[in-house]
Amino acid sequence: MGRRVGARDPTVISRIPTAITRRRAGFSYVQPKIVTAAGAECPHDLIVAIRHPHGALLAHQDPVGVLERTARELPLLVRSWTPARFDEAYAPGKLTGHRILVHLLNVELAYGPRLRMALSSPGHLGRPFDPNAWRPIEALNNGPVALTAWSALRAVNIRVWLQVGRRYWAWPFAHPEFGAITLRDLAAIWAGHDLHHLVQLSAIGRASLRGEPGAQGAREPRQAAGLD
């Protein structure tokens, strides 16, 4: 291996093997060669984490810890909600409690396979996920049903994260919109997204505790064509 490059200088070529096999807790990773925009090879542990829209909410919290905490807090937050409360939104014209929970389920369905494919398929290219395109397909699902499914998926996804451990957070995969990203990035995006929607659900819950009528939510999506 050539001289080590600094974490802030990924444009300098590092003479690393194109593949390195690593094993831990039953996983076998083959490290793919990462090439920077300048055309230089870069070891996977030197990739700088991407910025994501909910980074301020996550701040310096442990992403996997946030995922675990949300798994406990979210069901407790909505357990006493009436059907009418699920129909209310956190602000006028915004998503209702039903739609937020269905959206969280969709993200769990999309990110869980992304995590597994990144770990099991070296050089994996992730597919973009457009949650708005999924909304009409989920028209018949509601908050309580989505929460049951979300809780089960979150439990198994957390176990994958715990098995991977921090040692492999710099493990890279590719995304057509973000380029080369790491498991650390995925965990941060996932956890920040949890916190973002937990704030919204908490706002609906506070209105319920105060006995206030909830806000009128956005129109429910129509069922997708061909699925009726």
Coordinates of C-alpha atoms in Angstrom, one line a residue:
M1 CA 0.0 0.0 0.0
G2 CA 1.3 3.5 -0.8
R3 CA 1.4 6.4 1.6
R4 CA -1.7 7.1 3.5
V5 CA -3.7 10.1 2.4
G6 CA -5.5 12.4 4.8
A7 CA -9.2 12.2 5.4
R8 CA -9.6 15.7 3.9
D9 CA -7.4 15.0 0.9
P10 CA -9.2 12.2 -1.1
T11 CA -7.9 13.6 -4.4
V12 CA -4.4 12.2 -3.8
I13 CA -4.0 8.7 -5.3
S14 CA -3.6 5.9 -2.7
R15 CA -2.0 2.7 -4.1
I16 CA -4.5 0.3 -2.5
P17 CA -5.7 -3.1 -3.7
T18 CA -8.9 -3.0 -5.6
A19 CA -10.5 -5.4 -3.2
I20 CA -9.9 -6.2 0.4
T21 CA -11.9 -9.0 2.2
R22 CA -13.0 -8.3 5.8
R23 CA -14.9 -10.6 8.1
R24 CA -16.8 -9.9 11.3
A25 CA -19.8 -11.4 13.0
G26 CA -20.7 -13.7 10.0
F27 CA -20.3 -11.0 7.4
S28 CA -17.7 -11.1 4.6
Y29 CA -17.1 -7.8 2.9
V30 CA -15.1 -7.2 -0.3
Q31 CA -14.1 -3.6 -0.3
P32 CA -14.6 -2.1 -3.8
K33 CA -12.3 0.4 -5.3
I34 CA -13.7 3.9 -4.9
V35 CA -12.8 6.6 -7.4
T36 CA -13.2 10.3 -6.6
A37 CA -14.6 12.9 -8.9
A38 CA -11.1 13.8 -9.8
G39 CA -10.4 10.3 -10.9
A40 CA -8.2 9.3 -7.9
E41 CA -8.6 6.1 -6.0
C42 CA -9.7 6.6 -2.4
P43 CA -9.8 4.1 0.5
H44 CA -13.4 3.6 1.8
D45 CA -12.6 4.9 5.3
L46 CA -11.6 8.3 3.8
I47 CA -15.0 9.1 2.3
V48 CA -16.4 12.2 3.9
A49 CA -20.0 11.8 5.1
I50 CA -22.7 13.5 3.0
R51 CA -24.9 16.2 4.3
H52 CA -28.6 15.3 4.8
P53 CA -31.7 17.4 5.3
H54 CA -32.3 16.4 9.0
G55 CA -28.7 16.6 10.2
A56 CA -29.5 19.4 12.6
L57 CA -32.0 17.3 14.4
L58 CA -29.6 14.4 14.7
A59 CA -26.6 16.6 15.6
H60 CA -24.1 14.4 17.5
Q61 CA -26.5 11.7 18.5
D62 CA -25.7 8.0 17.7
P63 CA -27.9 7.2 14.7
V64 CA -28.4 3.5 15.7
G65 CA -29.3 4.7 19.2
V66 CA -31.9 7.0 17.7
L67 CA -33.3 4.2 15.6
E68 CA -33.6 2.1 18.8
R69 CA -35.2 4.9 20.8
T70 CA -37.7 5.7 18.1
A71 CA -38.8 2.1 18.1
R72 CA -39.8 2.4 21.7
E73 CA -41.1 6.0 21.7
L74 CA -43.3 6.0 18.6
P75 CA -45.8 3.3 19.6
L76 CA -46.1 4.9 23.1
L77 CA -46.8 8.3 21.5
V78 CA -49.8 7.1 19.5
R79 CA -51.2 4.2 21.6
S80 CA -54.1 6.3 23.0
W81 CA -55.0 8.0 19.8
T82 CA -58.6 7.8 18.6
P83 CA -59.4 7.1 14.9
A84 CA -60.2 10.8 14.6
R85 CA -56.8 11.8 16.0
F86 CA -55.1 9.7 13.3
D87 CA -57.0 11.7 10.7
E88 CA -55.6 15.0 12.0
A89 CA -52.5 16.8 10.7
Y90 CA -49.7 18.6 12.6
A91 CA -50.4 21.7 10.5
P92 CA -53.1 22.8 8.0
G93 CA -52.6 21.0 4.6
K94 CA -49.9 18.7 5.9
L95 CA -49.8 15.0 6.3
T96 CA -52.2 13.3 8.8
G97 CA -51.1 10.9 11.5
H98 CA -52.2 8.1 9.2
R99 CA -50.1 9.3 6.3
I100 CA -47.0 10.0 8.5
L101 CA -47.0 6.4 9.8
V102 CA -47.6 4.9 6.4
H103 CA -44.7 7.0 5.1
L104 CA -42.4 5.8 7.9
L105 CA -43.3 2.3 7.0
N106 CA -42.4 3.0 3.3
V107 CA -39.0 4.3 4.4
E108 CA -38.4 1.2 6.5
L109 CA -39.4 -0.9 3.5
A110 CA -37.0 1.0 1.2
Y111 CA -34.0 1.5 3.5
G112 CA -33.9 -2.0 5.0
P113 CA -33.1 -3.6 1.6
R114 CA -30.7 -0.8 0.8
L115 CA -28.7 -1.6 3.9
R116 CA -28.7 -5.3 3.1
M117 CA -27.7 -4.9 -0.5
A118 CA -24.9 -2.5 0.4
L119 CA -23.5 -5.1 2.8
S120 CA -24.0 -8.2 0.5
S121 CA -23.2 -6.8 -3.0
P122 CA -19.9 -5.1 -3.4
G123 CA -20.2 -2.1 -5.7
H124 CA -24.0 -2.0 -5.2
L125 CA -25.8 0.9 -6.9
G126 CA -28.8 1.9 -4.9
R127 CA -32.1 2.9 -6.5
P128 CA -33.7 6.2 -5.8
F129 CA -36.7 6.2 -3.5
D130 CA -39.6 8.6 -4.2
P131 CA -42.0 8.5 -1.3
N132 CA -44.6 10.6 -3.1
A133 CA -44.8 8.0 -5.8
W134 CA -45.7 5.4 -3.2
R135 CA -48.5 7.4 -1.6
P136 CA -51.3 6.5 -4.0
I137 CA -50.3 2.8 -3.8
E138 CA -50.8 2.9 0.0
A139 CA -54.3 4.5 0.0
L140 CA -56.0 1.6 1.7
N141 CA -53.4 1.4 4.5
N142 CA -53.8 3.4 7.7
G143 CA -51.8 4.4 10.7
P144 CA -52.4 1.5 13.1
V145 CA -51.7 -1.1 10.4
A146 CA -48.6 0.7 9.2
L147 CA -47.3 1.0 12.8
T148 CA -47.6 -2.7 13.4
A149 CA -45.7 -3.5 10.3
W150 CA -43.1 -0.7 10.9
S151 CA -42.4 -2.0 14.4
A152 CA -41.7 -5.5 13.2
L153 CA -39.4 -4.2 10.4
R154 CA -37.6 -1.8 12.7
A155 CA -36.8 -4.6 15.1
V156 CA -35.1 -6.7 12.5
N157 CA -33.4 -3.7 10.9
I158 CA -31.9 -2.7 14.2
R159 CA -30.5 -6.1 14.7
V160 CA -28.7 -5.8 11.3
W161 CA -27.2 -2.5 12.4
L162 CA -26.1 -3.9 15.7
Q163 CA -24.4 -6.9 14.0
V164 CA -22.6 -4.6 11.5
G165 CA -21.2 -2.3 14.2
R166 CA -19.4 1.0 13.9
R167 CA -16.3 -0.7 12.5
Y168 CA -18.0 -0.9 9.1
W169 CA -19.8 2.4 9.1
A170 CA -17.3 3.6 6.4
W171 CA -18.4 0.8 4.2
P172 CA -19.3 2.4 0.8
F173 CA -22.0 1.9 -1.8
A174 CA -23.1 4.0 -4.7
H175 CA -26.3 6.1 -5.1
P176 CA -27.3 7.6 -8.5
E177 CA -28.1 11.0 -6.8
F178 CA -25.5 11.3 -4.1
G179 CA -22.6 9.3 -5.6
A180 CA -20.4 7.3 -3.2
I181 CA -22.0 7.2 0.3
T182 CA -21.4 5.1 3.3
L183 CA -23.3 3.1 5.9
R184 CA -22.7 5.9 8.3
D185 CA -24.5 8.2 5.9
L186 CA -27.4 5.8 5.6
A187 CA -27.8 5.5 9.3
A188 CA -27.7 9.3 9.8
I189 CA -30.2 9.9 7.1
W190 CA -32.5 7.2 8.5
A191 CA -32.3 8.4 12.1
G192 CA -32.7 12.1 11.2
H193 CA -35.8 11.2 9.2
D194 CA -37.2 9.5 12.3
L195 CA -36.7 12.6 14.4
H196 CA -38.2 14.8 11.8
H197 CA -41.5 12.9 11.7
L198 CA -41.5 12.3 15.5
V199 CA -41.7 16.1 15.9
Q200 CA -44.8 16.1 13.6
L201 CA -46.5 13.3 15.4
S202 CA -45.7 14.9 18.8
A203 CA -47.4 18.1 17.6
I204 CA -50.6 16.0 16.8
G205 CA -50.3 14.4 20.2
R206 CA -49.9 17.7 22.1
A207 CA -53.1 19.0 20.5
S208 CA -54.9 15.8 21.7
L209 CA -53.7 16.3 25.3
R210 CA -54.9 19.9 25.2
G211 CA -58.3 18.8 23.9
E212 CA -57.8 20.9 20.8
P213 CA -59.2 20.0 17.4
G214 CA -56.5 18.9 15.0
A215 CA -55.5 20.6 11.8
Q216 CA -57.2 19.6 8.5
G217 CA -54.7 17.5 6.7
A218 CA -53.8 17.2 3.0
R219 CA -56.2 15.4 0.8
E220 CA -55.8 11.6 1.0
P221 CA -54.1 10.2 -2.2
R222 CA -56.4 8.4 -4.6
Q223 CA -55.9 4.7 -5.1
A224 CA -53.4 4.1 -7.9
A225 CA -54.9 3.2 -11.3
G226 CA -55.1 -0.4 -12.0
L227 CA -55.2 -1.4 -8.3
D228 CA -59.0 -1.1 -7.7

